[in-house]
Coordinates of C-alpha atoms in Angstrom, one line a residue:
M1 CA -13.0 1.5 11.5
E2 CA -11.7 0.1 7.4
R3 CA -15.4 2.3 6.8
N4 CA -14.8 5.4 8.6
D5 CA -13.4 7.4 5.7
D6 CA -12.2 9.7 9.2
I7 CA -10.1 7.6 11.0
W8 CA -6.8 7.5 8.3
V9 CA -4.4 5.9 11.2
A10 CA -4.4 3.3 14.2
V11 CA -2.7 3.1 17.7
V12 CA -3.4 -0.1 19.2
T13 CA -1.2 -0.7 22.4
G14 CA -2.2 -1.5 26.2
S15 CA -2.8 -0.5 29.3
G16 CA -0.4 0.3 32.1
E17 CA 3.1 -0.1 31.9
R18 CA 4.0 -3.3 32.3
A19 CA 2.1 -5.2 29.0
F20 CA 1.3 -4.8 25.0
C21 CA -0.2 -8.1 26.0
A22 CA 1.1 -10.7 27.1
G23 CA -0.2 -13.6 25.2
A24 CA -3.0 -15.8 25.7
D25 CA -3.9 -16.9 29.0
L26 CA -2.1 -19.8 30.2
K27 CA -4.1 -20.6 32.8
H28 CA -7.1 -21.0 30.6
R29 CA -5.7 -22.8 28.5
A30 CA -4.7 -25.5 31.4
R31 CA -8.4 -25.9 32.1
E32 CA -10.3 -25.4 28.9
R33 CA -11.2 -28.9 28.6
D34 CA -13.8 -29.2 31.6
A35 CA -14.9 -25.1 30.9
D36 CA -18.1 -23.9 31.0
V37 CA -20.3 -22.7 27.7
N38 CA -20.1 -20.1 29.2
Q39 CA -15.4 -19.3 30.1
K40 CA -15.6 -21.1 26.1
A41 CA -17.9 -18.3 24.6
R42 CA -16.4 -15.7 25.6
W43 CA -12.0 -17.5 25.0
E44 CA -13.5 -17.8 21.9
K45 CA -14.7 -14.2 21.7
L46 CA -11.1 -13.0 22.1
V47 CA -9.7 -15.5 20.1
G48 CA -11.9 -14.3 17.9
E49 CA -10.9 -10.3 18.1
T50 CA -7.1 -11.2 17.8
K51 CA -6.9 -12.8 15.3
S52 CA -9.4 -9.5 13.5
L53 CA -6.3 -8.0 13.6
I54 CA -3.5 -10.9 12.9
E55 CA -5.8 -12.6 9.5
R56 CA -5.9 -8.7 8.1
W57 CA -3.3 -9.7 5.4
H58 CA -4.3 -6.4 3.3
F59 CA -5.8 -3.8 5.6
P60 CA -5.7 -0.3 3.8
K61 CA -4.6 2.3 6.7
P62 CA -1.5 2.3 8.6
I63 CA -1.5 1.1 12.5
I64 CA 0.8 2.0 15.2
A65 CA 2.3 -0.5 17.9
R66 CA 2.0 1.4 20.8
V67 CA 4.2 -1.3 22.1
N68 CA 4.5 -0.6 26.8
G69 CA 5.6 -3.5 27.8
F70 CA 6.5 -7.9 27.0
A71 CA 4.9 -8.6 23.9
L72 CA 5.2 -11.6 24.4
G73 CA 3.0 -14.9 21.8
G74 CA 0.1 -13.9 20.7
G75 CA 1.0 -9.8 21.7
L76 CA 4.3 -10.0 19.7
E77 CA 1.4 -11.6 17.2
Q78 CA -0.1 -8.8 16.9
A79 CA 2.4 -6.6 16.9
L80 CA 4.1 -7.9 14.1
A81 CA 1.0 -7.7 12.4
C82 CA 1.5 -3.4 12.9
D83 CA 3.4 -1.3 9.3
I84 CA 5.5 1.0 12.8
I85 CA 7.0 -0.3 16.2
V86 CA 7.3 2.3 18.7
A87 CA 8.4 0.6 22.2
A88 CA 9.3 1.7 25.1
D89 CA 13.0 0.2 26.6
H90 CA 11.5 -1.6 29.2
A91 CA 9.5 -3.6 26.4
E92 CA 10.6 -7.3 25.5
F93 CA 9.6 -9.1 22.5
G94 CA 9.0 -12.6 22.7
L95 CA 7.6 -15.9 21.3
P96 CA 8.0 -19.1 23.9
E97 CA 4.7 -20.9 23.1
P98 CA 7.5 -23.8 22.7
R99 CA 8.4 -23.6 26.3
R100 CA 4.8 -24.3 27.2
G101 CA 4.3 -27.5 24.7
L102 CA 2.7 -24.5 21.9
I103 CA 3.3 -23.1 18.5
A104 CA 2.9 -19.1 17.1
G105 CA 0.6 -20.3 15.3
S106 CA -0.7 -17.1 15.0
A107 CA 1.0 -16.2 11.7
G108 CA 4.5 -15.4 14.1
V109 CA 6.1 -18.2 12.9
H110 CA 5.4 -16.5 8.9
R111 CA 5.9 -12.7 10.6
L112 CA 9.0 -12.7 12.3
P113 CA 11.1 -14.2 9.7
R114 CA 10.2 -12.0 7.1
Q115 CA 10.7 -9.6 8.2
I116 CA 14.3 -10.1 10.4
G117 CA 15.2 -13.0 8.0
L118 CA 15.4 -16.7 8.5
K119 CA 17.9 -17.4 10.7
T120 CA 18.1 -14.6 13.7
A121 CA 14.1 -15.6 14.0
M122 CA 15.2 -19.3 14.9
G123 CA 17.7 -18.7 17.1
F124 CA 14.3 -17.1 18.6
M125 CA 11.3 -18.7 17.2
L126 CA 13.0 -22.4 18.4
T127 CA 14.1 -21.9 22.3
G128 CA 11.8 -18.9 23.2
R129 CA 14.0 -16.0 23.8
H130 CA 13.0 -12.7 24.4
M131 CA 14.5 -9.9 22.8
T132 CA 14.9 -6.1 24.4
A133 CA 13.1 -3.2 22.6
L134 CA 17.5 -2.3 21.8
R135 CA 17.8 -6.3 20.1
A136 CA 14.5 -5.7 18.4
Y137 CA 15.2 -2.1 17.2
E138 CA 19.0 -3.5 16.0
L139 CA 17.1 -6.4 13.9
G140 CA 14.8 -3.6 12.4
L141 CA 11.9 -5.3 14.0
V142 CA 11.3 -2.3 15.7
N143 CA 10.9 1.4 14.4
Q144 CA 12.0 3.7 17.7
V145 CA 12.7 2.8 21.3
V146 CA 12.5 5.8 23.7
P147 CA 12.0 5.9 27.7
L148 CA 8.5 5.0 28.4
G149 CA 7.9 8.6 29.1
E150 CA 8.3 9.8 25.9
L151 CA 5.7 6.9 24.9
D152 CA 3.0 9.2 24.3
A153 CA 5.0 11.9 22.8
A154 CA 7.3 9.5 20.1
V155 CA 3.9 8.2 19.1
D156 CA 2.3 11.5 18.2
E157 CA 4.8 12.3 16.1
W158 CA 4.4 9.0 14.3
V159 CA 1.0 9.9 14.0
S160 CA 1.5 14.2 13.2
D161 CA 3.5 12.5 10.0
I162 CA 1.4 10.2 8.4
V163 CA -2.2 12.2 8.5
R164 CA -0.2 15.7 6.9
C165 CA 0.6 12.7 3.6
A166 CA -2.2 12.3 2.3
P167 CA -4.7 9.5 2.8
L168 CA -5.1 8.0 -0.2
A169 CA -1.6 8.3 -1.3
V170 CA -0.5 6.3 2.1
R171 CA -2.8 3.8 1.6
A172 CA -1.9 3.5 -2.4
T173 CA 1.9 3.2 -1.0
K174 CA 0.8 0.4 1.9
E175 CA -1.3 -1.9 -0.4
A176 CA 1.5 -2.2 -3.2
T177 CA 4.2 -2.3 -1.0
M178 CA 2.1 -5.5 1.0
K179 CA 1.0 -7.2 -1.8
G180 CA 4.6 -6.3 -4.2
L181 CA 5.9 -8.5 -1.5
D182 CA 4.0 -11.2 -2.8
Y183 CA 5.2 -10.4 -6.7
P184 CA 8.7 -11.7 -8.5
L185 CA 10.2 -7.7 -8.8
A186 CA 9.0 -7.1 -12.7
Q187 CA 5.6 -8.1 -11.6
A188 CA 5.3 -6.0 -8.8
Y189 CA 6.8 -2.7 -10.9
Y190 CA 3.8 -3.1 -13.6
T191 CA 1.2 -4.1 -10.7
V192 CA -1.4 -1.7 -10.2
H193 CA -3.9 -2.3 -8.0
D194 CA -7.4 -0.4 -6.6
G195 CA -5.4 2.3 -3.9
E196 CA -3.6 3.7 -6.9
R197 CA -6.1 3.8 -9.6
K198 CA -8.6 5.3 -6.7
R199 CA -5.7 7.7 -6.1
R200 CA -5.0 8.9 -9.5
L201 CA -8.3 9.3 -10.1
S202 CA -8.9 11.4 -6.8
D203 CA -8.9 15.3 -5.6
D204 CA -5.5 15.0 -3.5
A205 CA -3.9 13.9 -6.6
L206 CA -4.5 17.8 -7.9
E207 CA -4.1 19.0 -4.3
G208 CA -0.3 18.3 -3.4
P209 CA 0.8 19.9 -6.7
R210 CA -1.3 22.4 -6.5
A211 CA -0.8 23.2 -3.1
F212 CA 3.2 22.8 -4.2
A213 CA 2.4 25.3 -6.6
E214 CA 0.8 28.3 -4.2
K215 CA 3.6 27.4 -1.5
R216 CA 0.9 26.2 0.9
A217 CA 0.1 23.2 3.0
P218 CA -2.3 21.2 0.9
N219 CA -5.8 20.5 2.2
W220 CA -6.6 16.9 1.4
K221 CA -10.1 15.8 1.8
G222 CA -8.8 11.6 1.6
R223 CA -11.1 11.9 -1.9

């Protein structure tokens, strides 16, 4: 996806209506020490696939989480790694790992405080409590909450709005925002990242003002 210039935005979701992702298979975890080589290989493959999203700290393209149910443990950690979260109104979020003798070690303990504040995050992380979709929206964790039957339409609207924008501008915006969080404000302001350099030299940087002057929709090329 990262290398395919025809893909401008991605949507991550679960199948069915019950769960976006309910986290690790704890029954498998309980048998892990006694598992054979093939079982361990399958488990390691699953962990690797999960980390491919969670550990992409500066993935350039926007990712939307379509949360269609429970987003617990590793499921919430995957949603936290996305840029926009759209949730069905019956969805629930949480990091219940301490209730099972575990820790939300796939960046959950780091991302949640950054996204909803330290004290609020600690309240959920130290108790394993769940939060409803509405509460997650109130805390700023979720961008939109809709009935399940309207979830696809809501996600499609977000996708449509993103692809109306110049893709290089979207990527440069995401890069400057995410990397800038690691800097003092003045340093973030004066730092020009690779994505912004590429955008400035692109055809799309000329197409936007030209289309505005000609009173037409821009024809973005992504270059």
